[in-house]
mmCIF file of C-alpha atoms in Angstrom:
data_model
loop_
_atom_site.group_PDB
_atom_site.id
_atom_site.type_symbol
_atom_site.label_atom_id
_atom_site.label_comp_id
_atom_site.label_asym_id
_atom_site.label_seq_id
_atom_site.Cartn_x
_atom_site.Cartn_y
_atom_site.Cartn_z
ATOM 1 C CA MET A 126 53.252 -237.524 293.326
ATOM 2 C CA LYS A 127 52.055 -234.372 295.317
ATOM 3 C CA ASP A 128 54.422 -231.875 293.380
ATOM 4 C CA TYR A 129 57.073 -232.206 290.941
ATOM 5 C CA GLU A 130 59.555 -230.980 293.549
ATOM 6 C CA ASP A 131 58.912 -234.340 295.478
ATOM 7 C CA CYS A 132 61.437 -235.843 292.969
ATOM 8 C CA VAL A 133 64.280 -233.832 294.155
ATOM 9 C CA THR A 134 66.023 -236.706 295.643
ATOM 10 C CA PRO A 135 69.595 -238.485 295.693
ATOM 11 C CA GLY A 136 70.222 -240.428 292.522
ATOM 12 C CA ALA A 137 68.483 -238.191 290.354
ATOM 13 C CA PHE A 138 69.092 -238.255 286.380
ATOM 14 C CA GLU A 139 70.754 -241.604 286.783
ATOM 15 C CA HIS A 140 68.388 -244.063 284.987
ATOM 16 C CA PRO A 141 67.366 -243.159 281.491
ATOM 17 C CA ARG A 142 63.559 -243.828 281.869
ATOM 18 C CA ILE A 143 62.904 -244.029 285.503
ATOM 19 C CA THR A 144 63.121 -241.133 287.894
ATOM 20 C CA ALA A 145 64.954 -241.499 291.524
ATOM 21 C CA CYS A 146 61.492 -241.476 293.074
ATOM 22 C CA GLY A 147 60.484 -244.342 290.842
ATOM 23 C CA ALA A 148 58.432 -242.618 288.400
ATOM 24 C CA VAL A 149 58.196 -242.506 284.765
ATOM 25 C CA ARG A 150 60.535 -240.261 283.322
ATOM 26 C CA ALA A 151 58.833 -237.734 280.901
ATOM 27 C CA SER A 152 60.070 -237.742 277.096
ATOM 28 C CA VAL A 153 59.329 -235.662 274.154
ATOM 29 C CA ARG A 154 58.762 -236.966 270.542
ATOM 30 C CA LEU A 155 59.934 -234.678 267.656
ATOM 31 C CA HIS A 156 56.554 -233.084 266.892
ATOM 32 C CA GLU A 157 57.131 -230.547 264.222
ATOM 33 C CA PRO A 158 60.636 -229.729 263.324
ATOM 34 C CA LYS A 159 60.981 -225.857 263.028
ATOM 35 C CA THR A 160 64.785 -225.284 263.686
ATOM 36 C CA LEU A 161 67.689 -227.198 262.837
ATOM 37 C CA TRP A 162 71.215 -225.892 264.682
ATOM 38 C CA PHE A 163 74.616 -226.044 263.688
ATOM 39 C CA ASN A 164 77.354 -225.851 266.040
ATOM 40 C CA THR A 165 80.085 -224.213 264.077
ATOM 41 C CA GLY A 166 82.725 -225.339 266.756
ATOM 42 C CA THR A 167 83.512 -224.708 270.283
ATOM 43 C CA VAL A 168 86.668 -222.314 269.754
ATOM 44 C CA CYS A 169 85.809 -218.908 271.047
ATOM 45 C CA ASN A 170 87.717 -215.664 270.923
ATOM 46 C CA ILE A 171 86.990 -215.369 274.983
ATOM 47 C CA THR A 172 86.737 -217.478 277.772
ATOM 48 C CA CYS A 173 83.431 -216.849 279.959
ATOM 49 C CA GLU A 174 83.066 -217.662 283.538
ATOM 50 C CA HIS A 175 79.884 -219.713 283.201
ATOM 51 C CA CYS A 176 79.885 -221.122 279.741
ATOM 52 C CA TYR A 177 77.642 -224.398 279.575
ATOM 53 C CA ILE A 178 79.678 -225.573 276.618
ATOM 54 C CA GLU A 179 82.873 -224.560 277.868
ATOM 55 C CA SER A 180 84.051 -222.630 274.858
ATOM 56 C CA SER A 181 87.324 -220.850 274.695
ATOM 57 C CA PRO A 182 90.409 -220.106 272.419
ATOM 58 C CA THR A 183 91.690 -223.705 273.052
ATOM 59 C CA ASN A 184 88.445 -225.839 273.309
ATOM 60 C CA ASP A 185 88.154 -227.740 270.022
ATOM 61 C CA ARG A 186 86.167 -230.673 271.257
ATOM 62 C CA LEU A 187 83.652 -229.753 268.740
ATOM 63 C CA ALA A 188 85.647 -229.319 265.397
ATOM 64 C CA TYR A 189 84.729 -226.603 262.976
ATOM 65 C CA LEU A 190 81.827 -227.642 260.662
ATOM 66 C CA GLU A 191 82.274 -227.142 256.763
ATOM 67 C CA LEU A 192 80.097 -225.987 254.301
ATOM 68 C CA ASP A 193 79.705 -229.458 252.652
ATOM 69 C CA ASP A 194 78.297 -230.532 256.164
ATOM 70 C CA VAL A 195 75.736 -228.004 255.945
ATOM 71 C CA VAL A 196 74.668 -228.630 252.574
ATOM 72 C CA THR A 197 74.051 -232.411 253.326
ATOM 73 C CA PHE A 198 71.837 -231.765 256.039
ATOM 74 C CA LEU A 199 69.876 -229.063 254.052
ATOM 75 C CA ASP A 200 69.439 -231.668 251.469
ATOM 76 C CA GLU A 201 68.168 -234.156 253.780
ATOM 77 C CA ILE A 202 65.719 -231.633 255.171
ATOM 78 C CA ARG A 203 64.383 -231.285 251.630
ATOM 79 C CA ASP A 204 64.413 -235.157 251.061
ATOM 80 C CA ILE A 205 62.492 -235.986 254.298
ATOM 81 C CA GLY A 206 60.154 -233.116 254.302
ATOM 82 C CA TRP A 207 60.783 -231.670 257.510
ATOM 83 C CA PRO A 208 58.982 -228.237 257.865
ATOM 84 C CA VAL A 209 62.039 -226.366 259.006
ATOM 85 C CA ARG A 210 61.690 -222.641 258.698
ATOM 86 C CA GLU A 211 65.023 -221.550 260.777
ATOM 87 C CA ILE A 212 68.573 -222.589 260.542
ATOM 88 C CA GLY A 213 70.517 -221.490 263.718
ATOM 89 C CA PHE A 214 74.331 -221.368 264.232
ATOM 90 C CA THR A 215 75.938 -221.360 267.461
ATOM 91 C CA GLY A 216 79.515 -222.174 268.909
ATOM 92 C CA GLY A 217 81.760 -221.398 270.290
ATOM 93 C CA GLU A 218 82.022 -218.112 268.462
ATOM 94 C CA PRO A 219 80.492 -218.729 265.051
ATOM 95 C CA PHE A 220 82.442 -216.203 263.188
ATOM 96 C CA MET A 221 85.742 -217.781 264.261
ATOM 97 C CA ASN A 222 84.848 -220.683 261.617
ATOM 98 C CA PRO A 223 86.249 -219.573 258.359
ATOM 99 C CA GLN A 224 83.302 -220.807 256.255
ATOM 100 C CA MET A 225 80.567 -219.224 258.554
ATOM 101 C CA ILE A 226 79.698 -216.558 255.904
ATOM 102 C CA ASP A 227 79.418 -219.503 252.900
ATOM 103 C CA MET A 228 77.406 -221.588 255.391
ATOM 104 C CA ALA A 229 74.850 -218.931 256.301
ATOM 105 C CA ARG A 230 74.703 -217.877 252.486
ATOM 106 C CA VAL A 231 73.566 -221.283 251.302
ATOM 107 C CA CYS A 232 70.808 -221.415 253.888
ATOM 108 C CA LEU A 233 69.650 -218.027 252.919
ATOM 109 C CA GLU A 234 69.592 -219.033 249.258
ATOM 110 C CA ARG A 235 67.660 -221.812 250.135
ATOM 111 C CA GLY A 236 65.008 -219.679 251.397
ATOM 112 C CA PHE A 237 65.595 -220.464 255.288
ATOM 113 C CA GLU A 238 65.745 -217.630 257.857
ATOM 114 C CA VAL A 239 68.977 -217.664 259.636
ATOM 115 C CA LEU A 240 69.903 -216.916 263.309
ATOM 116 C CA VAL A 241 73.494 -216.564 264.242
ATOM 117 C CA LEU A 242 74.492 -216.515 268.017
ATOM 118 C CA THR A 243 77.587 -214.195 268.388
ATOM 119 C CA ASN A 244 79.381 -212.064 270.802
ATOM 120 C CA ALA A 245 79.809 -209.364 267.909
ATOM 121 C CA MET A 246 83.339 -208.898 268.937
ATOM 122 C CA ARG A 247 86.542 -208.912 266.710
ATOM 123 C CA PRO A 248 85.839 -212.018 264.762
ATOM 124 C CA MET A 249 82.744 -210.613 263.324
ATOM 125 C CA MET A 250 84.692 -207.339 262.697
ATOM 126 C CA ARG A 251 87.321 -208.932 260.366
ATOM 127 C CA PRO A 252 87.280 -207.095 257.176
ATOM 128 C CA ARG A 253 86.404 -210.286 255.306
ATOM 129 C CA VAL A 254 83.764 -211.393 257.466
ATOM 130 C CA TRP A 255 82.232 -207.881 257.817
ATOM 131 C CA ALA A 256 82.119 -207.506 253.922
ATOM 132 C CA GLY A 257 80.442 -211.012 254.038
ATOM 133 C CA LEU A 258 77.880 -209.904 256.474
ATOM 134 C CA ARG A 259 77.167 -206.876 254.526
ATOM 135 C CA SER A 260 76.828 -208.975 251.188
ATOM 136 C CA LEU A 261 74.314 -211.462 253.147
ATOM 137 C CA HIS A 262 72.203 -208.383 254.325
ATOM 138 C CA ALA A 263 71.870 -206.822 251.079
ATOM 139 C CA ASN A 264 70.745 -209.876 249.266
ATOM 140 C CA HIS A 265 68.579 -211.555 252.071
ATOM 141 C CA GLY A 266 68.314 -208.677 254.726
ATOM 142 C CA GLY A 267 64.907 -209.704 255.870
ATOM 143 C CA LYS A 268 65.822 -213.428 256.870
ATOM 144 C CA LEU A 269 69.075 -212.787 258.669
ATOM 145 C CA THR A 270 69.317 -212.018 262.391
ATOM 146 C CA LEU A 271 72.031 -211.804 264.793
ATOM 147 C CA ARG A 272 71.429 -212.612 268.333
ATOM 148 C CA ILE A 273 74.131 -210.690 270.385
ATOM 149 C CA SER A 274 75.203 -212.072 273.829
ATOM 150 C CA VAL A 275 74.986 -209.235 276.381
ATOM 151 C CA ASP A 276 75.211 -211.165 279.464
ATOM 152 C CA HIS A 277 73.737 -207.942 281.488
ATOM 153 C CA TRP A 278 72.867 -204.467 280.596
ATOM 154 C CA SER A 279 75.725 -202.921 282.813
ATOM 155 C CA ALA A 280 79.405 -203.172 281.624
ATOM 156 C CA GLU A 281 80.224 -204.213 285.405
ATOM 157 C CA ASN A 282 78.366 -207.397 285.316
ATOM 158 C CA HIS A 283 78.924 -208.305 281.682
ATOM 159 C CA ASP A 284 82.446 -208.050 282.108
ATOM 160 C CA LEU A 285 82.608 -210.213 285.254
ATOM 161 C CA GLU A 286 81.157 -212.946 283.203
ATOM 162 C CA ARG A 287 83.074 -212.409 279.628
ATOM 163 C CA GLY A 288 86.135 -210.483 280.801
ATOM 164 C CA PRO A 289 87.422 -206.933 281.185
ATOM 165 C CA GLY A 290 86.557 -204.721 278.185
ATOM 166 C CA THR A 291 84.189 -207.004 276.413
ATOM 167 C CA PHE A 292 81.066 -204.940 277.260
ATOM 168 C CA ARG A 293 82.552 -202.178 275.204
ATOM 169 C CA THR A 294 83.726 -204.178 272.270
ATOM 170 C CA THR A 295 80.355 -205.903 272.037
ATOM 171 C CA LEU A 296 78.738 -202.509 271.956
ATOM 172 C CA GLU A 297 81.106 -201.345 269.159
ATOM 173 C CA GLY A 298 80.048 -204.407 267.072
ATOM 174 C CA MET A 299 76.356 -203.785 267.730
ATOM 175 C CA CYS A 300 76.713 -200.300 266.734
ATOM 176 C CA MET A 301 78.388 -201.420 263.488
ATOM 177 C CA LEU A 302 75.326 -203.881 262.893
ATOM 178 C CA ARG A 303 72.882 -201.103 263.783
ATOM 179 C CA ASP A 304 74.545 -198.515 261.109
ATOM 180 C CA ALA A 305 74.501 -201.326 258.641
ATOM 181 C CA GLY A 306 70.976 -202.151 259.275
ATOM 182 C CA ILE A 307 71.469 -205.700 260.139
ATOM 183 C CA ARG A 308 68.773 -207.063 262.348
ATOM 184 C CA MET A 309 69.653 -207.675 266.034
ATOM 185 C CA THR A 310 68.338 -209.394 268.903
ATOM 186 C CA VAL A 311 69.897 -209.886 272.331
ATOM 187 C CA ALA A 312 70.517 -212.873 274.900
ATOM 188 C CA GLY A 313 70.879 -212.015 278.351
ATOM 189 C CA ARG A 314 71.399 -214.091 281.561
ATOM 190 C CA THR A 315 69.524 -213.995 285.002
ATOM 191 C CA ILE A 316 72.532 -215.101 287.204
ATOM 192 C CA TRP A 317 72.575 -211.844 289.551
ATOM 193 C CA GLY A 318 69.294 -212.184 291.383
ATOM 194 C CA GLU A 319 67.996 -209.388 289.459
ATOM 195 C CA ALA A 320 64.079 -209.505 288.951
ATOM 196 C CA GLN A 321 63.308 -210.101 285.157
ATOM 197 C CA GLY A 322 61.305 -206.815 285.239
ATOM 198 C CA ASP A 323 64.121 -204.724 286.181
ATOM 199 C CA ALA A 324 66.652 -206.393 283.972
ATOM 200 C CA ARG A 325 64.266 -205.475 281.151
ATOM 201 C CA ILE A 326 64.396 -201.841 282.183
ATOM 202 C CA GLY A 327 67.965 -201.863 282.285
ATOM 203 C CA TYR A 328 68.257 -203.249 278.750
ATOM 204 C CA ALA A 329 65.726 -200.877 277.649
ATOM 205 C CA ARG A 330 67.630 -198.122 278.674
ATOM 206 C CA LEU A 331 70.824 -199.381 277.195
ATOM 207 C CA PHE A 332 69.017 -199.932 273.795
ATOM 208 C CA ALA A 333 67.473 -196.502 273.918
ATOM 209 C CA GLU A 334 70.912 -194.868 274.668
ATOM 210 C CA ASN A 335 72.619 -196.555 271.503
ATOM 211 C CA GLY A 336 69.682 -196.382 269.215
ATOM 212 C CA PHE A 337 69.269 -200.152 269.007
ATOM 213 C CA ALA A 338 66.106 -201.305 267.472
ATOM 214 C CA ILE A 339 65.497 -204.043 269.953
ATOM 215 C CA ASP A 340 62.361 -204.422 272.250
ATOM 216 C CA ALA A 341 63.526 -205.027 275.614
ATOM 217 C CA ALA A 342 60.060 -206.174 276.665
ATOM 218 C CA ASP A 343 59.779 -208.799 274.174
ATOM 219 C CA PRO A 344 61.065 -212.076 275.126
ATOM 220 C CA ALA A 345 61.635 -212.997 271.343
ATOM 221 C CA GLU A 346 63.830 -209.890 271.004
ATOM 222 C CA THR A 347 65.572 -209.701 274.473
ATOM 223 C CA VAL A 348 66.008 -213.248 275.660
ATOM 224 C CA LEU A 349 66.786 -213.894 279.348
ATOM 225 C CA PHE A 350 68.152 -217.323 280.172
ATOM 226 C CA PRO A 351 67.972 -218.999 283.313
ATOM 227 C CA GLU A 352 71.560 -219.959 284.716
ATOM 228 C CA MET A 353 72.440 -223.616 283.889
ATOM 229 C CA ASN A 354 74.094 -225.477 286.771
ATOM 230 C CA GLU A 355 74.418 -229.184 286.539
ATOM 231 C CA THR A 356 75.345 -229.476 290.258
ATOM 232 C CA GLU A 357 72.309 -227.605 291.391
ATOM 233 C CA ASP A 358 69.350 -230.041 292.712
ATOM 234 C CA VAL A 359 66.388 -229.544 290.507
ATOM 235 C CA PRO A 360 63.430 -231.808 290.034
ATOM 236 C CA GLU A 361 62.969 -234.556 287.622
ATOM 237 C CA ILE A 362 60.316 -234.241 285.173
ATOM 238 C CA THR A 363 57.769 -237.174 285.076
ATOM 239 C CA THR A 364 54.950 -237.842 282.799
ATOM 240 C CA ASP A 365 52.509 -236.431 285.387
ATOM 241 C CA CYS A 366 54.544 -233.190 285.329
ATOM 242 C CA TRP A 367 52.884 -232.272 282.180
ATOM 243 C CA ARG A 368 49.438 -232.233 284.067
ATOM 244 C CA ILE A 369 50.747 -230.715 287.233
ATOM 245 C CA LEU A 370 52.673 -228.037 285.513
ATOM 246 C CA GLY A 371 49.876 -227.509 282.899
ATOM 247 C CA LYS A 372 52.418 -227.968 279.957
ATOM 248 C CA SER A 373 52.717 -229.805 276.825
ATOM 249 C CA PRO A 374 55.817 -231.851 275.690
ATOM 250 C CA ASN A 375 55.270 -230.223 272.294
ATOM 251 C CA ASP A 376 56.451 -226.732 273.983
ATOM 252 C CA VAL A 377 59.654 -228.191 274.976
ATOM 253 C CA MET A 378 62.773 -227.244 272.663
ATOM 254 C CA CYS A 379 63.477 -230.866 271.676
ATOM 255 C CA ALA A 380 59.956 -231.379 270.300
ATOM 256 C CA SER A 381 60.832 -228.870 267.319
ATOM 257 C CA SER A 382 64.669 -228.672 266.842
ATOM 258 C CA ARG A 383 67.951 -230.587 266.606
ATOM 259 C CA MET A 384 71.678 -229.707 266.518
ATOM 260 C CA VAL A 385 74.391 -230.942 264.148
ATOM 261 C CA VAL A 386 77.889 -231.120 265.587
ATOM 262 C CA ARG A 387 81.289 -232.569 264.283
ATOM 263 C CA ARG A 388 83.155 -234.099 267.224
ATOM 264 C CA LYS A 389 86.955 -233.628 267.140
ATOM 265 C CA GLY A 390 88.394 -236.714 265.273
ATOM 266 C CA ALA A 391 84.928 -237.834 264.109
ATOM 267 C CA SER A 392 84.795 -238.934 260.381
ATOM 268 C CA LYS A 393 81.052 -237.365 259.984
ATOM 269 C CA PRO A 394 78.883 -234.987 262.031
ATOM 270 C CA ALA A 395 76.418 -236.281 264.415
ATOM 271 C CA VAL A 396 72.814 -235.045 265.409
ATOM 272 C CA LEU A 397 72.105 -234.205 268.799
ATOM 273 C CA ALA A 398 68.623 -233.733 270.861
ATOM 274 C CA CYS A 399 69.492 -230.369 272.144
ATOM 275 C CA THR A 400 71.850 -227.402 271.831
ATOM 276 C CA LEU A 401 72.522 -227.481 275.519
ATOM 277 C CA LEU A 402 73.883 -230.740 275.686
ATOM 278 C CA PRO A 403 76.845 -231.210 273.133
ATOM 279 C CA TYR A 404 79.089 -233.647 275.146
ATOM 280 C CA ASP A 405 76.213 -235.978 276.704
ATOM 281 C CA PRO A 406 76.528 -239.208 274.650
ATOM 282 C CA GLU A 407 72.752 -240.151 275.713
ATOM 283 C CA PHE A 408 71.510 -237.229 273.713
ATOM 284 C CA GLU A 409 73.293 -238.072 270.516
ATOM 285 C CA LEU A 410 70.801 -239.592 268.075
ATOM 286 C CA GLY A 411 72.613 -240.464 265.134
ATOM 287 C CA ASP A 412 74.244 -239.322 261.785
ATOM 288 C CA SER A 413 71.208 -238.243 260.059
ATOM 289 C CA LEU A 414 67.951 -236.332 260.632
ATOM 290 C CA ALA A 415 66.133 -239.342 259.936
ATOM 291 C CA GLU A 416 67.671 -241.297 262.849
ATOM 292 C CA ALA A 417 67.149 -238.130 265.102
ATOM 293 C CA GLU A 418 63.497 -238.466 264.802
ATOM 294 C CA ARG A 419 63.311 -240.797 267.863
ATOM 295 C CA GLU A 420 61.916 -239.456 271.286
ATOM 296 C CA VAL A 421 64.036 -237.893 273.740
ATOM 297 C CA TYR A 422 64.054 -238.965 277.512
ATOM 298 C CA LEU A 423 64.226 -235.677 279.784
ATOM 299 C CA ASN A 424 67.178 -237.270 281.695
ATOM 300 C CA HIS A 425 69.339 -233.934 282.569
ATOM 301 C CA PRO A 426 69.155 -231.196 284.769
ATOM 302 C CA HIS A 427 69.028 -228.731 281.870
ATOM 303 C CA CYS A 428 65.868 -230.478 280.699
ATOM 304 C CA SER A 429 64.112 -229.590 283.758
ATOM 305 C CA LYS A 430 65.527 -226.191 284.655
ATOM 306 C CA PHE A 431 66.024 -224.686 281.501
ATOM 307 C CA CYS A 432 63.267 -225.992 279.290
ATOM 308 C CA VAL A 433 60.439 -227.399 281.300
ATOM 309 C CA LEU A 434 60.482 -225.154 284.385
ATOM 310 C CA GLY A 435 62.180 -222.229 282.692
ATOM 311 C CA GLY A 436 60.407 -222.558 279.654
ATOM 312 C CA ALA A 437 63.291 -221.166 277.794
ATOM 313 C CA THR A 438 64.135 -222.093 274.089
ATOM 314 C CA CYS A 439 67.044 -221.060 271.848
ATOM 315 C CA SER A 440 65.044 -220.603 268.840
ATOM 316 C CA ALA A 441 63.848 -217.181 267.533
#
């Protein structure tokens, strides 16, 4: 293979272990689990134009997780000795889940760092939720971070993705978090063809204007995610690509994380290989962390564009 782009061919991502050009598909072993994600449910207060998980006010394909579900997996982390440092909550909108505060609290009480991915809009601002957040910050402030979805630093582009007025409401929520001293980071997108350097300048200006203590130049504090389009031609990743690209499989997200979901109608939660692939049965690994230790074959366009080529990660 002369170059990894040689594997952009018809029939890509069909065979789980062989690429369309006949090479051995790359796989990733769980190396050192650092983050366990919980998807709190796919229900969201808004419908975005390009949501990879299709969250909306009516999408309940992933049902609400409950506190008992989270406790069960925290117990398993302890029992099998995973070196997890961080618990992440994603959705949908996590603060739509009525047990979100309680789920975050039990994780913090067990000493984990907690990262919540949120749009910082009305669900977070409800009096009960807001009081719960302030309590979590008062008792565990150094270990709690909210990553706010600000798709673009301009209201115009952000609202194109998330709907009219969403930029203004998200900024209102961020100002509440700022005034309460709750730690924030930001997740943006790169779907407007804007150079990353220019985007970071725009975010820096936004943060400065609003007094947000977020470093726009730090990729851990201002995460700019590549666009995820399953219909776009992207190269498949073969075992040779690690050498060609100068990358290690240990750097890919599924080497250090797993995600727990509860499918609508399911009797118990399931463990998935990746936060980005909630519906693909090929990436469901079982109903326990022990079962989920098996290797993951990179048989999806997101594996290639987002993780290996894009170098992106959902973790903090």
